[in-house]
CSV table of C-alpha atoms in Angstrom, one decimal:
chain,number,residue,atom,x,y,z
J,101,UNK,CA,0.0,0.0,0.0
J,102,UNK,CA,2.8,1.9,1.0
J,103,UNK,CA,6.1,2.9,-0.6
J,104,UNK,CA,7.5,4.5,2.9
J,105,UNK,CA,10.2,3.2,4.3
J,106,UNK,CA,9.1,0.9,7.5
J,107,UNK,CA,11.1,3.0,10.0
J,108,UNK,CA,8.9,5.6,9.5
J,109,UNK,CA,5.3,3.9,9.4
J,110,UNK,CA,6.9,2.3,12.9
J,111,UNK,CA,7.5,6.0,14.1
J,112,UNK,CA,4.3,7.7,12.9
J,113,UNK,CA,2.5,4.8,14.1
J,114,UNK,CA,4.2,5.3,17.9
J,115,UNK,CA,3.7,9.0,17.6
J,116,UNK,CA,0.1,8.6,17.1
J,117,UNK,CA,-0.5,5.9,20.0
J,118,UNK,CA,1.1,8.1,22.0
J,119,UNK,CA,-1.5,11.0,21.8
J,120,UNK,CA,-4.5,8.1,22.3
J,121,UNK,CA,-5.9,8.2,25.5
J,122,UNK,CA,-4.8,5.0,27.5
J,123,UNK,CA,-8.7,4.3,27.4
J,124,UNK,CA,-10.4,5.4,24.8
J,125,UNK,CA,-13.9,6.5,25.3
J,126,UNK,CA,-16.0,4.6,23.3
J,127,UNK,CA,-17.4,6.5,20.1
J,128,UNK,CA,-21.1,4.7,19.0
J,129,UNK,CA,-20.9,7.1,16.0
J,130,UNK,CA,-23.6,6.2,13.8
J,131,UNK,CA,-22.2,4.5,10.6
J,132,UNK,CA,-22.1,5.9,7.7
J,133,UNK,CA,-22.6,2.6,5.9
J,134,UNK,CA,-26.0,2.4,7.3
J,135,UNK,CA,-27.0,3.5,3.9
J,136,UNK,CA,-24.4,2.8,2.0
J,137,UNK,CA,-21.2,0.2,1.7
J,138,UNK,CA,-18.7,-2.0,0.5
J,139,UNK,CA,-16.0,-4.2,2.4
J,140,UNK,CA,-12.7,-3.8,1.0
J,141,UNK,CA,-9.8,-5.7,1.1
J,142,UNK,CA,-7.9,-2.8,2.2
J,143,UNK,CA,-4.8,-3.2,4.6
J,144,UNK,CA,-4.4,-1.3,7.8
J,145,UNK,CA,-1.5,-0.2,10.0
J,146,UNK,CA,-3.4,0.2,13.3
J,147,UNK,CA,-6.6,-0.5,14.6
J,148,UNK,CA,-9.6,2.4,14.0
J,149,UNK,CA,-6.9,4.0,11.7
J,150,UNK,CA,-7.8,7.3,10.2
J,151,UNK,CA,-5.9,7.5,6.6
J,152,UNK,CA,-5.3,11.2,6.4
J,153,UNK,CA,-4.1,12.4,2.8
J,154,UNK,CA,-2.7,15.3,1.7
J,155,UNK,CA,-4.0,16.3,-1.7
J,156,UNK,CA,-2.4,18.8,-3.8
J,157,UNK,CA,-4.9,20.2,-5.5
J,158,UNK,CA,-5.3,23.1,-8.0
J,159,UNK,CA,-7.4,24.8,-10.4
J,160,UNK,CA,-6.1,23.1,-13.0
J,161,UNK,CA,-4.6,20.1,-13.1
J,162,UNK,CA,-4.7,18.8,-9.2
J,163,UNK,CA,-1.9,21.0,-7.6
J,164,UNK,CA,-3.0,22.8,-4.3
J,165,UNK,CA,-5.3,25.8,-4.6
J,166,UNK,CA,-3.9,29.0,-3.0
J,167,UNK,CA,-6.1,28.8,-0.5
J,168,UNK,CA,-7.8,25.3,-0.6
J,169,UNK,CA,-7.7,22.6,1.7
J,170,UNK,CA,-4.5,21.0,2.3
J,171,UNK,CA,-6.1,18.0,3.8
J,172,UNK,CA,-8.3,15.1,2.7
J,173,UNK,CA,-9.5,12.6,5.5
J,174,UNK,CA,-10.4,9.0,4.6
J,175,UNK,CA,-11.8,7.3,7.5
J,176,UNK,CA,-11.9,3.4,8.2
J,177,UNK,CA,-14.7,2.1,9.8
J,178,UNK,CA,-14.8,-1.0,11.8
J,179,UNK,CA,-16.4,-3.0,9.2
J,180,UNK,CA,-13.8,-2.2,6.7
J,181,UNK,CA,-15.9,0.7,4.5
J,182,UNK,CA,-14.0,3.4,3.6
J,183,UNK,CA,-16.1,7.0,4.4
J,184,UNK,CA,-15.1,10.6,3.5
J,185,UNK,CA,-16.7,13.8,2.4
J,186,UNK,CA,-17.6,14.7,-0.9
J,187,UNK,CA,-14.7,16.6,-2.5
J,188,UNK,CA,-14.0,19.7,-4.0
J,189,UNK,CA,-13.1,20.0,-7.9
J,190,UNK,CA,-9.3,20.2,-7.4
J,191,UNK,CA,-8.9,17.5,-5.0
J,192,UNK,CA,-10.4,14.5,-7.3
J,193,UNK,CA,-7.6,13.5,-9.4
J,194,UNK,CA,-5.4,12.8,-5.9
J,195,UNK,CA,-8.3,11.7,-4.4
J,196,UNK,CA,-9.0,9.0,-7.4
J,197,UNK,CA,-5.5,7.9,-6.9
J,198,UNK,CA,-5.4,7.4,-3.3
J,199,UNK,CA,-8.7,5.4,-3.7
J,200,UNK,CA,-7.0,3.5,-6.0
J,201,UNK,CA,-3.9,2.8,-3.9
J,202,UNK,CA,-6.1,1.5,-1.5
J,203,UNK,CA,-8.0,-1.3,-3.1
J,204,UNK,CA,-11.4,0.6,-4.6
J,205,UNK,CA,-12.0,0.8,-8.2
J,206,UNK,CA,-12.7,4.3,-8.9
J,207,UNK,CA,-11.8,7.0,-11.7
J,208,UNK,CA,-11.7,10.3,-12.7
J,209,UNK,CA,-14.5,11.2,-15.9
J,210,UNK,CA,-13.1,14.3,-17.3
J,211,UNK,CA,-15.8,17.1,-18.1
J,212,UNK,CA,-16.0,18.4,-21.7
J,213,UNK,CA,-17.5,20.7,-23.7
J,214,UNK,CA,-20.0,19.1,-26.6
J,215,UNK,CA,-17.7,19.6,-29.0
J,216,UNK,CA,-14.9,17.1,-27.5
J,217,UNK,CA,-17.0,14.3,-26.1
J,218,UNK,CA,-19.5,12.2,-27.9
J,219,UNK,CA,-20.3,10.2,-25.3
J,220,UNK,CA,-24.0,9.2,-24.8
J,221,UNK,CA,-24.0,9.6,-21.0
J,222,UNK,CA,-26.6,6.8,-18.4
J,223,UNK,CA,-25.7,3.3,-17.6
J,224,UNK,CA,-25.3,4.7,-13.7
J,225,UNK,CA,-26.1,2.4,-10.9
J,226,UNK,CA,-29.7,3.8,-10.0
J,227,UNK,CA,-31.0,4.2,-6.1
J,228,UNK,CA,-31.1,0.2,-4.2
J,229,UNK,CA,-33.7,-1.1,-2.2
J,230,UNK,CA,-31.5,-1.7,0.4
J,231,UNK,CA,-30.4,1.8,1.9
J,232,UNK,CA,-27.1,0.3,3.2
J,233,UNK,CA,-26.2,-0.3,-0.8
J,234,UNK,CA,-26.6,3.4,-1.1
J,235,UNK,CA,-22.8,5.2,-1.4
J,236,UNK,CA,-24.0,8.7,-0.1
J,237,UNK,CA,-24.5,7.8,3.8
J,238,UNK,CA,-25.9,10.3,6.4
J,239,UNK,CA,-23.6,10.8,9.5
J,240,UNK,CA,-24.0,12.4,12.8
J,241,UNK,CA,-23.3,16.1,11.9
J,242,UNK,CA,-22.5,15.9,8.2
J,243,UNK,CA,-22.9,13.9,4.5
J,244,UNK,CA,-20.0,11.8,3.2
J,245,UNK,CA,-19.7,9.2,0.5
J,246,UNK,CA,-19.0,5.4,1.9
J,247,UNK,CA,-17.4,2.8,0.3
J,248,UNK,CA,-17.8,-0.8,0.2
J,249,UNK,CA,-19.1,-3.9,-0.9
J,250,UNK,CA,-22.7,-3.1,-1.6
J,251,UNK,CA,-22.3,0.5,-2.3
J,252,UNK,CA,-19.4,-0.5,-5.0
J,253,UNK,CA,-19.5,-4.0,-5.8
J,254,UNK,CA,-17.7,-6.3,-7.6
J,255,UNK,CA,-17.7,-5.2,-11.3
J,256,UNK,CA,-18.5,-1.6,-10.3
J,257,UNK,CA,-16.3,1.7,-10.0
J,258,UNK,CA,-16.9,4.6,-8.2
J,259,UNK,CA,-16.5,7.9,-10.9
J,260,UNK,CA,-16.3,11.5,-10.1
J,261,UNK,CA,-16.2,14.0,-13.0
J,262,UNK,CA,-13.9,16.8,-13.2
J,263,UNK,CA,-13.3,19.7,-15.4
J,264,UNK,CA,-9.4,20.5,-16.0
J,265,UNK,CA,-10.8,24.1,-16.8
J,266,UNK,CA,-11.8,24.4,-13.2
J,267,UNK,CA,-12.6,27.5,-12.0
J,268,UNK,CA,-13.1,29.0,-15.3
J,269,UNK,CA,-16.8,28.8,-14.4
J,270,UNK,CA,-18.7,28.9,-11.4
J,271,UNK,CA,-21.1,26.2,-11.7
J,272,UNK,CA,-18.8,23.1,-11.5
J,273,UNK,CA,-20.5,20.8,-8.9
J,274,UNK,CA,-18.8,17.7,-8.1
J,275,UNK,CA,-20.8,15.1,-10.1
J,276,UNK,CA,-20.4,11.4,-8.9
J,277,UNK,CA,-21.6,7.8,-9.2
J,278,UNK,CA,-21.2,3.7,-9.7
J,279,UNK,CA,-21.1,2.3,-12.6
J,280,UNK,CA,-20.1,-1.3,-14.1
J,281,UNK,CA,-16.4,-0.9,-14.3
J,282,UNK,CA,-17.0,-1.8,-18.5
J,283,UNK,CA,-19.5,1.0,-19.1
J,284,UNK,CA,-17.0,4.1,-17.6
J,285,UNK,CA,-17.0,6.6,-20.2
J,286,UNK,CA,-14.2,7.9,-21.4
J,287,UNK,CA,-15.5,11.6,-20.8
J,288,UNK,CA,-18.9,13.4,-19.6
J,289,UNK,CA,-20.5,16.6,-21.5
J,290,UNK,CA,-20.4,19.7,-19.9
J,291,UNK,CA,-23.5,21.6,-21.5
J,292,UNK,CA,-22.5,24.8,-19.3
J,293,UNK,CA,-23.9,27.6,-21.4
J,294,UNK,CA,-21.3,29.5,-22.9
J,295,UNK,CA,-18.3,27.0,-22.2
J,296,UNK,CA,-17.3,26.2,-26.0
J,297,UNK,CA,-16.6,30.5,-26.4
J,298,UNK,CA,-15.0,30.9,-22.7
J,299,UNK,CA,-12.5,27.9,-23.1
J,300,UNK,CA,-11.6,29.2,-26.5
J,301,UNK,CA,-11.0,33.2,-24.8
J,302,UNK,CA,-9.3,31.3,-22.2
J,303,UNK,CA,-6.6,30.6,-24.5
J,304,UNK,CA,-6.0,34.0,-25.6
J,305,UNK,CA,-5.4,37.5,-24.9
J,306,UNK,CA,-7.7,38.8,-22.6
J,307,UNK,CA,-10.5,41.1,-24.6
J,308,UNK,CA,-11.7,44.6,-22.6
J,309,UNK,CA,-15.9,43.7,-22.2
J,310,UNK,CA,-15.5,48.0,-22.2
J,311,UNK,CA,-17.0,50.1,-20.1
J,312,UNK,CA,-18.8,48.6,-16.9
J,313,UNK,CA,-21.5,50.0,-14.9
J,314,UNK,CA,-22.1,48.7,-11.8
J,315,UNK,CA,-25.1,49.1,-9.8
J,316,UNK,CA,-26.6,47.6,-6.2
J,317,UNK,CA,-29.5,45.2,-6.9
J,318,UNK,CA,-32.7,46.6,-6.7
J,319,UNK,CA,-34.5,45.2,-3.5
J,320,UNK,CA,-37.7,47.5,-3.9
J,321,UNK,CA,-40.3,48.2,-6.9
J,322,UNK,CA,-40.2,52.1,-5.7
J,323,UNK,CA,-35.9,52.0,-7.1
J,324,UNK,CA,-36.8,50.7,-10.2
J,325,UNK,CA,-37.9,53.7,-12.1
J,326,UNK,CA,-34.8,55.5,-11.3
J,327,UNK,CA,-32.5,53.1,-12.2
J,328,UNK,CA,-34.4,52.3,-15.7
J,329,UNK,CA,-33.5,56.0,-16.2
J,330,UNK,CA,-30.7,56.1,-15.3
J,331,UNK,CA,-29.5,52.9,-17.1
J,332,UNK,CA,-31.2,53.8,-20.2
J,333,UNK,CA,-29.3,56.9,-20.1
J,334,UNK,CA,-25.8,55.7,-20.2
J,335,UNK,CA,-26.9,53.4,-23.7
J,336,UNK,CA,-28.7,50.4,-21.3
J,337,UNK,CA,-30.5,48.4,-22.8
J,338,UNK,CA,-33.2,47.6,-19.7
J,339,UNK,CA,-37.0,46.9,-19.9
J,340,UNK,CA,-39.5,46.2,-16.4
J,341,UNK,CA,-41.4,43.1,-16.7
J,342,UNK,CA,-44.1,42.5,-14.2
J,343,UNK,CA,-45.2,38.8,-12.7
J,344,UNK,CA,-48.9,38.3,-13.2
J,345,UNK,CA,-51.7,35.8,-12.8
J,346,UNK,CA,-52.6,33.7,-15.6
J,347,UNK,CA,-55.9,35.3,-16.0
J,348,UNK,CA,-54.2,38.7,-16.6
J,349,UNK,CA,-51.3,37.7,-18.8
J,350,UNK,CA,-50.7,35.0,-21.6
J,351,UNK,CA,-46.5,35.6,-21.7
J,352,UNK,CA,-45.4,32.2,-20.3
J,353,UNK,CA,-41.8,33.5,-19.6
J,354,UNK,CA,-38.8,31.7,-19.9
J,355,UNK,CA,-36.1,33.1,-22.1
J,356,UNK,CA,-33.4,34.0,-19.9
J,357,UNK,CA,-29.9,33.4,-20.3
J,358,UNK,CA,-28.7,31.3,-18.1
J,359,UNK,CA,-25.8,30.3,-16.0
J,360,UNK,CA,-22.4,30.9,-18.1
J,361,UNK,CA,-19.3,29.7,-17.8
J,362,UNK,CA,-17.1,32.1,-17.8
J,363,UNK,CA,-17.8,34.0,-14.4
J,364,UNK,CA,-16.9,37.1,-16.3
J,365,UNK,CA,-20.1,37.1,-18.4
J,366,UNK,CA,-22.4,36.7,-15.1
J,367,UNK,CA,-25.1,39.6,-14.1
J,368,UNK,CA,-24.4,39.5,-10.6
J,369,UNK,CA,-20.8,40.4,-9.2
J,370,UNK,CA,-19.7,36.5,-7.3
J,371,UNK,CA,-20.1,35.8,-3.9
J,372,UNK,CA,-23.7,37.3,-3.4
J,373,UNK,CA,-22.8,40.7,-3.1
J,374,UNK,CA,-26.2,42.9,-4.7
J,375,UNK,CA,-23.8,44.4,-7.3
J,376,UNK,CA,-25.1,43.8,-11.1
J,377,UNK,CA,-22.3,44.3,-13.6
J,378,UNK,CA,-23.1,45.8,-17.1
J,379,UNK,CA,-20.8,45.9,-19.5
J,380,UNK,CA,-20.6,43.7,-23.0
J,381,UNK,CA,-20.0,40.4,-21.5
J,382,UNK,CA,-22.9,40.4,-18.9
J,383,UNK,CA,-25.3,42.3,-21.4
J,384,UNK,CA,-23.9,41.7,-24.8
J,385,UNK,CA,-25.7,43.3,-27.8
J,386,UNK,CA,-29.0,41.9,-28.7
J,387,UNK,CA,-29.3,41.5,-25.3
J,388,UNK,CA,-31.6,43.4,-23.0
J,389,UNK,CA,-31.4,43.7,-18.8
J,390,UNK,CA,-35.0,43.4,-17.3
J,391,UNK,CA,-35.9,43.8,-13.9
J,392,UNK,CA,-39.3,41.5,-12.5
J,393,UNK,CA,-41.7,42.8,-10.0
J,394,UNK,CA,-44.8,40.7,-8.7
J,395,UNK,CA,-48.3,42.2,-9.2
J,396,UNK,CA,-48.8,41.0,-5.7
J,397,UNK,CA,-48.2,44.0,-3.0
J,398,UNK,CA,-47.2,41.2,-0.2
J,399,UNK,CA,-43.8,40.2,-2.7
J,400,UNK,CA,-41.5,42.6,-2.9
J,401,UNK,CA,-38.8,40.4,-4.1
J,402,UNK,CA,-37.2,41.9,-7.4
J,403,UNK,CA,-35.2,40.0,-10.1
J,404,UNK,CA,-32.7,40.5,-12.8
J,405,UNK,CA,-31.9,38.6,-15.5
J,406,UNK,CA,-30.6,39.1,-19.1
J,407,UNK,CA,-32.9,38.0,-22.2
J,408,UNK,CA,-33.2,38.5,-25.9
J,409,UNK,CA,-34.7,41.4,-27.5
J,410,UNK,CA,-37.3,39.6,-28.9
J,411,UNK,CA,-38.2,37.6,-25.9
J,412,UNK,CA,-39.0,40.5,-23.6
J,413,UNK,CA,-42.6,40.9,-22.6
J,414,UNK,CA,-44.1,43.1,-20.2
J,415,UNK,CA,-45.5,40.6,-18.0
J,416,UNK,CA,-44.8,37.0,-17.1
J,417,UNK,CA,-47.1,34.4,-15.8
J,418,UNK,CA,-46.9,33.7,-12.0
J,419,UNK,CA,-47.6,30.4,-11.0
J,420,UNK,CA,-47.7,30.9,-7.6
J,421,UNK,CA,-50.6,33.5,-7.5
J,422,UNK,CA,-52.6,30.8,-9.3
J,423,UNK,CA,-52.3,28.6,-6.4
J,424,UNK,CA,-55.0,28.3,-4.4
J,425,UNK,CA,-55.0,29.3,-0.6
J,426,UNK,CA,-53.3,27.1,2.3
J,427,UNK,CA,-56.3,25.2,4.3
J,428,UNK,CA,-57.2,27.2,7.7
């Protein structure tokens, strides 16, 4: 399992007894292979062994992120599944080989754009009967993915995809599974809107998206007139659409751009901060910025989205004032 030298498994292994408590309390942790598991033939240096691994992990291609993790717990349970939590983008590729290192069949499905993967997708291991086949287990305080026998059988590996472009985009969640070990693609599509144009900008010069407005996100209907103003002013393309019942308005919505993978083309500045940016990228031409209010008084919540010019409508249909009242 191991390429170090014995000396030093002998002293990391004393240096750890050492800190145990001469009698350890006993730890009825609920098992996270109540729901899902597989016993592995996995070898261990000392008993209730925690296999702590340090994974280098970067944006890129694995190598530690400035100011990601530097640690990756695998945890042996008594029963001999393997439990850890779900990992970040940049820590699957070290994660995959430690896995692998230590008895599991598992790889790494590399995310691409439509263009570069023709693969048809499916053939995943669907949700068992038996919860304790399940590999996403429920712990005490937390989620983690456990690994054994029934959770990965015989025949079966355990994928994660992962996007080398990682963080080009902001909307790379870790996607995971079990799968007959024959049926592993060699790749997964990435249908991230925008992803084919900000891969190919990624590899060259950076372009100016111009001049950039930035504005704090309407929270009220009474800002909105003042800000269409102003916006509109300053060459904005912006239009107010208002949420209606479906008695009052035949517009079924939809239209909006979504998601995009380069972060530099979304609305809203990241990390939730209320700022909108406007500028070529996040409003490109033929492209219009429009605001939604709710006809109802009680919901003042406003939203902001990008749409084509010719799907813009005044109003869209609210579902949710079609619903009929709670029961008293």
């Amino acid at each position: 399992m191991s390429s170090r030298p014995h000396g030093f498994e002998d002293r990391l292994k004393a240096a750890l007894l050492a800190r145990l408590p001469e009698t350890p309390a006993a730890t009825p942790a609920r098992s996270f292979t109540r729901r899902y598991g597989v016993p592995l033939a996995v070898g261990v240096a000392t008993v209730a062994v925690v296999a702590v691994m340090t994974v280098p992990g970067s944006s890129r291609d694995g190598s530690r992120p400035a100011n990601g993790p530097a640690e990756f717990q695998i945890k042996k349970d008594p029963d001999g599944s393997l439990r850890f939590r779900l990992p970040e983008q940049p820590e699957v590729p070290a994660l995959v080989k430690r896995l692998k290192a230590m008895g599991v069949s598992a790889a790494v499905v590399p995310m691409r754009p439509p263009s570069q993967c023709s693969e048809p997708g499916g053939g995943y291991r669907g949700p068992q009967a038996d919860p304790e086949a399940e590999i996403m287990q429920s712990g005490d305080d937390d989620t983690a993915l456990k690994v054994n026998a029934k959770t990965v059988p015989p025949g079966y590996t355990l994928t994660f995809n992962w996007a080398d472009y990682y963080p080009l985009g902001e909307s790379h969640g870790i996607g995971f599974g079990v799968i007959e070990t024959s049926k592993v693609p060699s790749c997964s599509v990435d249908y991230s809107e925008g992803l084919e144009e900000a891969l190919k900008a990624a590899s060259e010069p950076p372009k100016d998206p111009g001049r950039t407005i930035e504005v704090p996100r309407p929270v009220t209907a009474g800002e909105l007139p003042e800000l269409v103003r102003s916006l509109q002013a300053q060459g904005v393309d912006v239009a107010v659409t208002e949420r209606k019942p479906q008695s009052e308005c035949t517009a079924l919505g939809g239209g909006w751009r979504g998601p995009q993978a380069d972060p530099e083309a979304q609305l809203e500045r990241s990390g939730g901060s209320g700022v909108l940016r406007i500028n070529a990228k996040t409003v490109p031409p033929g492209y219009t910025l429009v605001f939604t209010k709710s006809a109802n008084p009680s919901d003042p919540y406003i939203g902001a989205g990008v749409k084509e010019n010719s799907k813009v409508t005044p109003c869209e249909v609210d579902y949710s004032l079609n619903a009929p009242p709670p029961p008293r």
